[in-house]
Coordinates of C-alpha atoms and ligand atoms in Angstrom, one line a residue:
M1 CA 0.0 0.1 0.1
H2 CA 1.1 3.6 -0.5
P3 CA 1.7 6.4 2.3
A4 CA -0.9 8.0 0.9
V5 CA -3.0 5.4 1.1
A6 CA -2.1 4.2 4.6
L7 CA -2.7 7.9 5.8
L8 CA -6.1 7.7 4.6
A9 CA -6.9 4.0 6.0
A10 CA -4.8 5.4 9.5
A11 CA -7.7 8.7 8.9
S12 CA -10.7 6.5 8.8
Q13 CA -10.0 4.2 11.3
P14 CA -7.2 4.3 14.2
L15 CA -5.3 0.7 14.1
C16 CA -3.8 1.4 17.5
K17 CA -6.4 2.0 20.2
L18 CA -4.8 4.6 22.2
P19 CA -7.0 3.9 25.2
P20 CA -9.5 6.7 26.2
D21 CA -7.1 8.5 29.0
K22 CA -4.0 8.2 26.7
L23 CA -5.7 9.7 23.6
A24 CA -6.8 12.4 25.3
Q25 CA -3.0 13.2 26.2
A26 CA -1.6 12.2 23.5
I27 CA -3.8 14.7 22.0
A28 CA -2.6 17.6 24.4
L29 CA 1.0 16.6 23.9
S30 CA 0.8 17.6 20.2
H31 CA -0.8 20.9 20.1
W32 CA 1.8 21.8 23.0
R33 CA 4.9 20.2 20.5
T34 CA 2.9 22.7 17.5
G35 CA 3.1 25.3 19.7
L36 CA 6.9 24.7 21.1
Y37 CA 7.8 24.4 18.0
F38 CA 6.6 27.2 16.0
G39 CA 6.0 29.1 18.6
G40 CA 9.6 28.9 20.1
T41 CA 10.9 29.2 16.6
A42 CA 9.1 33.0 16.3
W43 CA 9.9 33.3 19.8
L44 CA 13.8 32.9 19.0
L45 CA 13.8 34.4 15.4
A46 CA 12.0 37.7 16.6
V47 CA 13.8 38.6 19.6
L48 CA 17.7 37.9 17.4
W49 CA 16.2 40.1 15.2
I50 CA 15.4 42.9 18.0
V51 CA 18.7 42.1 19.2
V52 CA 20.2 42.7 16.0
R53 CA 18.3 45.9 15.1
M54 CA 19.6 47.2 18.3
G55 CA 22.6 47.2 16.9
A56 CA 24.7 44.2 18.5
G57 CA 26.4 43.5 16.0
S58 CA 28.5 46.3 15.9
A59 CA 28.9 46.5 19.7
V60 CA 30.5 42.5 19.4
A61 CA 32.4 43.8 16.3
H62 CA 33.9 46.0 18.6
L63 CA 34.8 44.5 21.4
A64 CA 36.6 42.3 19.6
S65 CA 38.5 44.2 17.9
R66 CA 39.4 45.9 21.2
V67 CA 40.7 42.2 22.4
S68 CA 42.5 41.9 19.0
A69 CA 43.5 43.6 15.9
N70 CA 43.4 40.2 14.2
P71 CA 40.5 38.7 12.2
W72 CA 40.9 34.9 13.3
F73 CA 41.0 35.7 16.9
Q74 CA 38.3 38.3 16.8
G75 CA 36.3 35.7 15.7
L76 CA 37.0 33.8 18.4
I77 CA 35.5 36.7 21.4
A78 CA 32.5 37.5 18.5
I79 CA 31.4 33.5 17.7
P80 CA 31.3 32.5 21.5
L81 CA 29.5 35.6 22.1
W82 CA 26.9 35.1 19.4
L83 CA 26.5 32.0 20.3
L84 CA 25.9 32.5 24.0
I85 CA 22.6 35.2 23.0
L86 CA 21.3 32.8 21.0
S87 CA 21.5 30.3 23.9
A88 CA 20.0 32.9 25.9
I89 CA 17.3 33.1 23.9
E90 CA 16.1 30.1 23.7
I91 CA 16.6 28.8 26.9
P92 CA 12.9 29.8 27.8
G93 CA 11.5 27.3 25.2
T94 CA 13.7 24.3 26.2
V95 CA 12.7 24.3 29.6
L96 CA 8.8 24.8 28.4
G97 CA 9.6 21.6 26.6
H98 CA 11.5 19.4 29.3
W99 CA 8.7 21.0 31.9
V100 CA 6.1 19.2 29.4
S101 CA 8.6 16.0 29.1
L102 CA 8.8 16.1 32.3
R103 CA 4.7 16.3 33.0
F104 CA 3.2 13.6 30.2
G105 CA 5.8 11.3 31.5
L106 CA 7.9 11.1 28.8
S107 CA 11.3 12.0 31.0
I108 CA 12.7 11.5 34.1
E109 CA 16.0 13.5 34.0
R110 CA 16.0 16.0 37.0
W111 CA 16.7 19.5 36.9
P112 CA 20.2 19.4 37.7
N113 CA 21.1 16.5 35.4
W114 CA 19.1 18.3 32.2
W115 CA 21.2 21.9 33.1
I116 CA 24.5 19.9 32.9
D117 CA 23.4 18.3 29.6
G118 CA 22.3 21.7 28.3
L119 CA 25.5 22.9 29.0
K120 CA 27.7 20.0 28.0
S121 CA 25.4 20.7 24.6
T122 CA 26.2 24.5 24.6
A123 CA 30.1 24.0 24.8
I124 CA 29.9 21.5 21.9
T125 CA 27.9 24.1 19.7
L126 CA 30.3 26.9 21.0
V127 CA 33.6 25.1 20.1
L128 CA 32.3 23.6 16.8
G129 CA 30.6 26.9 15.6
A130 CA 33.7 28.6 16.1
I131 CA 35.5 26.2 13.8
A132 CA 32.8 26.7 11.0
L133 CA 32.3 30.8 11.9
S134 CA 36.0 30.9 12.0
I135 CA 36.3 29.1 8.0
L136 CA 33.0 30.5 7.1
Y137 CA 34.2 34.7 8.1
A138 CA 38.1 33.5 6.4
L139 CA 36.7 32.7 3.3
M140 CA 33.8 35.9 3.4
R141 CA 37.6 37.4 3.7
R142 CA 39.3 36.4 0.8
S143 CA 36.0 35.8 -1.7
P144 CA 33.6 38.1 -0.7
R145 CA 31.5 36.8 -3.7
R146 CA 32.1 32.9 -3.9
W147 CA 32.9 32.1 -0.8
W148 CA 28.8 30.4 0.2
M149 CA 30.5 28.1 -3.4
W150 CA 33.5 27.3 -1.1
F151 CA 32.5 27.1 2.2
W152 CA 29.9 24.5 0.7
L153 CA 32.8 22.5 -0.5
I154 CA 34.4 22.5 3.2
T155 CA 31.0 22.1 4.7
V156 CA 30.7 18.3 3.0
P157 CA 33.7 16.7 4.4
L158 CA 33.1 18.8 7.7
E159 CA 29.6 17.3 8.1
V160 CA 32.0 13.9 7.2
L161 CA 33.7 14.6 10.0
V162 CA 31.2 14.8 12.8
T163 CA 29.1 12.3 11.6
W164 CA 31.9 9.9 11.9
A165 CA 33.3 11.6 15.1
A166 CA 29.9 11.7 17.2
P167 CA 29.7 8.7 18.6
L168 CA 33.1 8.2 19.6
V169 CA 33.5 11.2 21.2
I170 CA 30.6 13.3 21.3
D171 CA 27.6 10.8 22.4
P172 CA 29.4 9.2 25.7
L173 CA 29.7 12.3 27.1
F174 CA 25.2 12.5 27.6
N175 CA 25.2 8.6 27.6
H176 CA 27.0 5.3 28.5
F177 CA 27.2 2.8 25.4
T178 CA 28.0 -1.3 26.5
P179 CA 28.3 -3.8 23.7
L180 CA 24.9 -5.5 23.6
A181 CA 26.5 -9.2 23.3
Q182 CA 28.5 -8.7 27.2
T183 CA 24.9 -7.1 28.6
D184 CA 22.1 -9.4 26.9
P185 CA 24.2 -11.8 24.9
A186 CA 20.8 -13.9 24.0
L187 CA 18.3 -11.3 22.7
A188 CA 22.2 -10.1 20.5
D189 CA 22.4 -13.7 19.4
Q190 CA 19.0 -13.2 17.8
L191 CA 20.2 -10.0 16.7
E192 CA 22.6 -11.5 14.8
R193 CA 19.8 -13.8 13.1
V194 CA 18.5 -10.9 11.5
A195 CA 22.0 -10.0 10.3
A196 CA 22.1 -13.0 8.6
R197 CA 19.2 -13.0 6.9
G198 CA 20.3 -9.3 6.0
G199 CA 23.0 -11.5 4.7
L200 CA 25.6 -9.4 6.2
H201 CA 27.8 -9.7 9.4
I202 CA 27.3 -6.3 11.5
P203 CA 30.2 -7.5 14.4
P204 CA 28.6 -8.0 18.0
S205 CA 30.7 -4.7 18.3
R206 CA 29.1 -2.7 16.3
I207 CA 25.1 -3.3 18.2
F208 CA 25.7 -1.1 21.9
L209 CA 22.8 -0.8 24.3
M210 CA 22.1 3.0 26.1
D211 CA 21.2 3.5 28.9
A212 CA 18.0 5.3 27.8
S213 CA 16.2 5.0 31.0
T214 CA 18.2 7.4 33.1
R215 CA 16.3 10.3 30.9
V216 CA 13.7 8.6 29.1
T217 CA 10.0 6.8 29.3
G218 CA 10.1 5.8 25.6
A219 CA 12.0 3.0 23.6
N220 CA 13.8 3.5 20.8
A221 CA 16.8 2.3 18.5
Y222 CA 19.4 4.1 16.0
V223 CA 22.0 3.7 13.5
T224 CA 24.3 6.6 14.1
G225 CA 28.5 7.3 12.9
L226 CA 30.0 6.4 9.5
G227 CA 32.9 4.0 8.3
A228 CA 34.9 2.9 10.8
S229 CA 32.7 4.2 13.6
K230 CA 29.2 3.1 11.8
R231 CA 26.7 1.1 14.9
I232 CA 23.3 0.6 15.8
V233 CA 22.2 1.4 18.8
V234 CA 19.2 0.3 21.2
W235 CA 17.6 2.3 24.1
D236 CA 17.5 -0.3 27.1
T237 CA 14.3 1.2 27.7
T238 CA 13.4 -0.7 24.4
V239 CA 14.1 -4.5 25.4
R240 CA 12.3 -3.5 28.9
I241 CA 9.1 -2.2 27.2
E242 CA 8.9 -4.1 23.5
T243 CA 8.5 -8.4 23.4
P244 CA 11.2 -10.1 22.0
E245 CA 9.8 -10.0 18.3
E246 CA 8.6 -7.0 18.3
I247 CA 12.6 -5.7 19.3
L248 CA 13.9 -7.6 16.1
F249 CA 11.4 -5.4 13.8
T250 CA 13.1 -2.5 15.5
Y251 CA 16.1 -3.5 15.3
G252 CA 15.2 -5.0 11.3
H253 CA 14.1 -1.0 11.2
E254 CA 17.9 -0.1 12.0
Q255 CA 19.2 -2.4 9.9
G256 CA 17.8 -1.1 6.9
H257 CA 19.0 2.1 7.5
Y258 CA 23.0 0.2 8.3
V259 CA 22.5 -1.7 5.0
L260 CA 20.8 1.0 2.4
H261 CA 24.1 3.0 3.8
H262 CA 20.7 5.7 5.3
I263 CA 23.8 7.7 7.1
A264 CA 25.7 8.6 3.4
K265 CA 22.7 9.2 1.4
G266 CA 21.6 11.4 3.9
I267 CA 24.5 13.7 3.7
G268 CA 24.5 13.1 -0.2
Y269 CA 21.0 14.8 -0.1
S270 CA 21.9 17.7 2.5
A271 CA 24.9 18.4 0.1
I272 CA 22.1 18.8 -2.7
V273 CA 19.8 20.6 0.0
I274 CA 23.4 23.1 1.3
F275 CA 24.0 24.4 -1.4
V276 CA 20.6 26.1 -2.9
F277 CA 20.4 27.3 1.4
Y278 CA 24.1 28.8 0.8
W279 CA 23.4 30.6 -1.9
F280 CA 20.7 31.9 -0.5
A281 CA 21.8 32.7 2.5
F282 CA 24.9 35.0 0.1
C283 CA 22.1 37.2 -1.1
A284 CA 20.5 37.6 1.2
M285 CA 22.9 38.8 3.3
R286 CA 24.3 40.7 0.5
W287 CA 20.8 42.6 0.1
L288 CA 19.6 42.8 3.9
V289 CA 24.1 44.0 4.3
R290 CA 23.5 47.2 2.3
R291 CA 19.9 48.3 2.7
C292 CA 19.8 47.9 6.5
G293 CA 23.9 47.6 6.9
P294 CA 23.8 51.7 7.8
R295 CA 21.0 51.7 10.5
W296 CA 22.1 48.5 12.0
G297 CA 25.6 48.8 12.5
V298 CA 26.9 46.1 9.8
S299 CA 29.8 47.8 7.8
S300 CA 30.0 44.6 5.8
V301 CA 28.6 40.9 5.2
E302 CA 32.8 40.3 5.6
S303 CA 33.3 41.9 9.0
W304 CA 32.7 40.5 12.4
S305 CA 29.9 43.2 13.1
S306 CA 27.6 40.7 10.4
L307 CA 27.4 37.3 12.2
G308 CA 24.2 38.0 14.4
L309 CA 22.2 38.4 11.0
L310 CA 23.9 35.8 9.6
L311 CA 22.9 33.7 12.1
L312 CA 19.5 34.8 11.4
V313 CA 19.5 34.4 7.9
G314 CA 21.0 30.8 8.9
L315 CA 18.4 30.2 11.2
T316 CA 15.3 32.0 9.3
L317 CA 16.6 29.1 6.7
N318 CA 16.6 26.4 8.1
F319 CA 13.0 26.8 9.8
L320 CA 12.0 27.3 5.9
A321 CA 13.7 23.8 5.0
Q322 CA 12.7 21.7 7.0
P323 CA 9.9 20.7 5.0
I324 CA 12.1 19.2 2.7
A325 CA 14.6 18.4 4.7
N326 CA 11.2 16.3 6.6
A327 CA 9.7 14.6 3.1
I328 CA 13.6 13.0 2.6
S329 CA 13.8 11.4 6.1
R330 CA 10.4 10.2 6.0
Q331 CA 11.0 9.2 2.5
I332 CA 13.8 6.8 4.3
E333 CA 12.2 6.3 7.2
H334 CA 9.6 4.3 5.0
Q335 CA 12.1 2.4 2.9
A336 CA 13.6 1.5 6.4
D337 CA 9.8 0.5 8.0
V338 CA 9.6 -2.5 4.8
Y339 CA 13.2 -3.3 5.1
G340 CA 12.6 -4.4 8.9
E341 CA 9.4 -5.7 8.0
E342 CA 10.7 -8.0 5.3
V343 CA 14.0 -8.9 7.2
I344 CA 11.8 -10.5 9.9
H345 CA 9.8 -12.2 7.6
G346 CA 10.8 -16.3 8.9
L347 CA 11.8 -15.4 12.1
V348 CA 8.5 -14.0 13.8
P349 CA 5.5 -16.2 13.0
D350 CA 3.4 -13.1 11.9
P351 CA 5.2 -10.3 10.6
Q352 CA 2.3 -8.1 10.2
A353 CA 0.8 -8.6 13.5
T354 CA 4.3 -8.9 15.5
V355 CA 5.3 -4.9 13.0
V356 CA 1.9 -3.5 14.1
R357 CA 1.9 -4.2 18.0
S358 CA 5.5 -2.5 18.1
F359 CA 3.8 0.6 16.7
C360 CA 1.0 0.5 19.0
S361 CA 3.1 0.1 21.3
D362 CA 4.9 3.3 20.4
E363 CA 2.3 4.9 20.4
V364 CA 0.9 4.2 23.9
V365 CA 4.8 5.0 25.4
W366 CA 5.8 8.5 23.6
L367 CA 1.9 9.4 23.2
D368 CA 1.8 10.1 19.2
D369 CA -0.9 11.8 18.4
P370 CA -3.2 9.1 16.7
Q371 CA -4.2 11.4 13.7
P372 CA -1.5 14.3 13.5
N373 CA -2.8 18.0 11.7
P374 CA -1.5 17.3 8.3
F375 CA 0.2 20.4 8.2
V376 CA 2.5 20.0 10.9
V377 CA 3.5 16.4 10.0
F378 CA 4.4 17.8 6.6
W379 CA 6.7 20.8 8.3
T380 CA 7.5 19.1 11.8
Y381 CA 7.5 14.7 11.2
S382 CA 11.2 13.1 10.0
H383 CA 8.9 9.8 10.6
P384 CA 5.2 9.0 8.7
P385 CA 2.7 9.2 12.0
T386 CA 2.3 5.9 13.5
E387 CA -0.9 5.0 12.6
E388 CA 0.0 5.7 9.1
R389 CA 3.5 3.9 9.7
A390 CA 0.8 0.3 11.4
A391 CA -1.0 0.8 9.2
F392 CA 1.3 0.4 5.7
A393 CA 2.8 -2.9 7.7
A394 CA -0.6 -4.1 8.1
H395 CA -1.6 -4.7 4.7
Y396 CA 2.2 -5.4 3.7
D397 CA 2.5 -8.6 2.9
P398 CA 5.3 -9.6 -0.7
W399 CA 5.4 -12.5 -0.3
L400 CA 0.9 -12.7 -0.9
P401 CA 1.0 -14.6 -4.5
G402 CA 1.6 -11.9 -7.3
H403 CA 3.5 -9.9 -4.9
E404 CA 7.7 -9.0 -4.3
P405 CA 10.0 -7.7 -1.7
K406 CA 11.7 -4.5 -2.3
Y407 CA 15.3 -5.8 -0.6
F408 CA 14.8 -9.8 -0.6
S409 CA 14.2 -12.8 -2.8
K410 CA 10.9 -14.6 -2.6
Q411 CA 12.4 -18.3 -2.1
K412 CA 14.0 -16.2 1.2
Ligands
ZN1 ZN1 14.5 5.0 11.3

């Protein structure tokens, strides 16, 4: 069944049938999430716009120029200052977001730990931001007309490097990861069967269990890293919540991402989107600095006084690009669903029922809205709505006469 048809089927009759109290919570939470996302973005862009209009750009650049005459050193003052201004503007929205997660029981992370996590994230953003923006402004100074293209050429290898390093350097700052074969050898054996059926040998050392239960109540798994750091991570909550058969599907979906090279493809897609994105940013910056620069204290695009304006332009474009990024992501997630359902064929008695149960269990623990607003899905959903995924799974049986599996041969 085509996902659009599945959506219609899901809209007419929800498969998962949440209990009334959970349904009320799911709908309330979905309103909160929508409000937090769109309201939070509007707040961030509006406040940043006011800060930029008040001439903060020239104030920060002036401060940096008093410390050093070298533009690289000036950047090491201006970049952290602006990134901290951004973080400060975002605090009310993120605090409210965590309060909502606690209230709905999705998070169990206490406030002190939550603040420590926030500080760590901010520190990582400062380091990565300082590297990327220092390079960007050096390119602007050297090539005022082509910087966007040069920076695009550098962005792709930077993205590859960060994707490769994230599971090795960044993720362990937040969670503990143990090889699944050590903590749960029986489950690791089961997952090996899924890997074998997919015709690949994912070394057991590449499958990790993450201590998600220290922060959240919901189940999940994901694929991360690239090349030598590529791995599958299963949250410990998944092992507690899902039945062994459902875990096989959850894992099979992740194996789909792994086998179908979705991380590398994602980087490829984003390279195309980013190319257009940077060109827009270049045009917008040139136009805004010419038009409003003198009033807002921004002397030129390539001076550090433009950094606040650049962040405003970048965040606005990023918000506008969300529907494109999410449409690509939903397509990739759908492929992984198809792979996951096909790979457990023959390993569980009834793949359709197993996958539907897995999604319905997700809907309960994550309080997913069974009938989300289509515009909200279009703009913000990185995965197809849970009901839509369940409806597809319920009807997808490529081993029926006249159908063909997409990723496997029918004999297997
Ligand atoms: Zn996925």
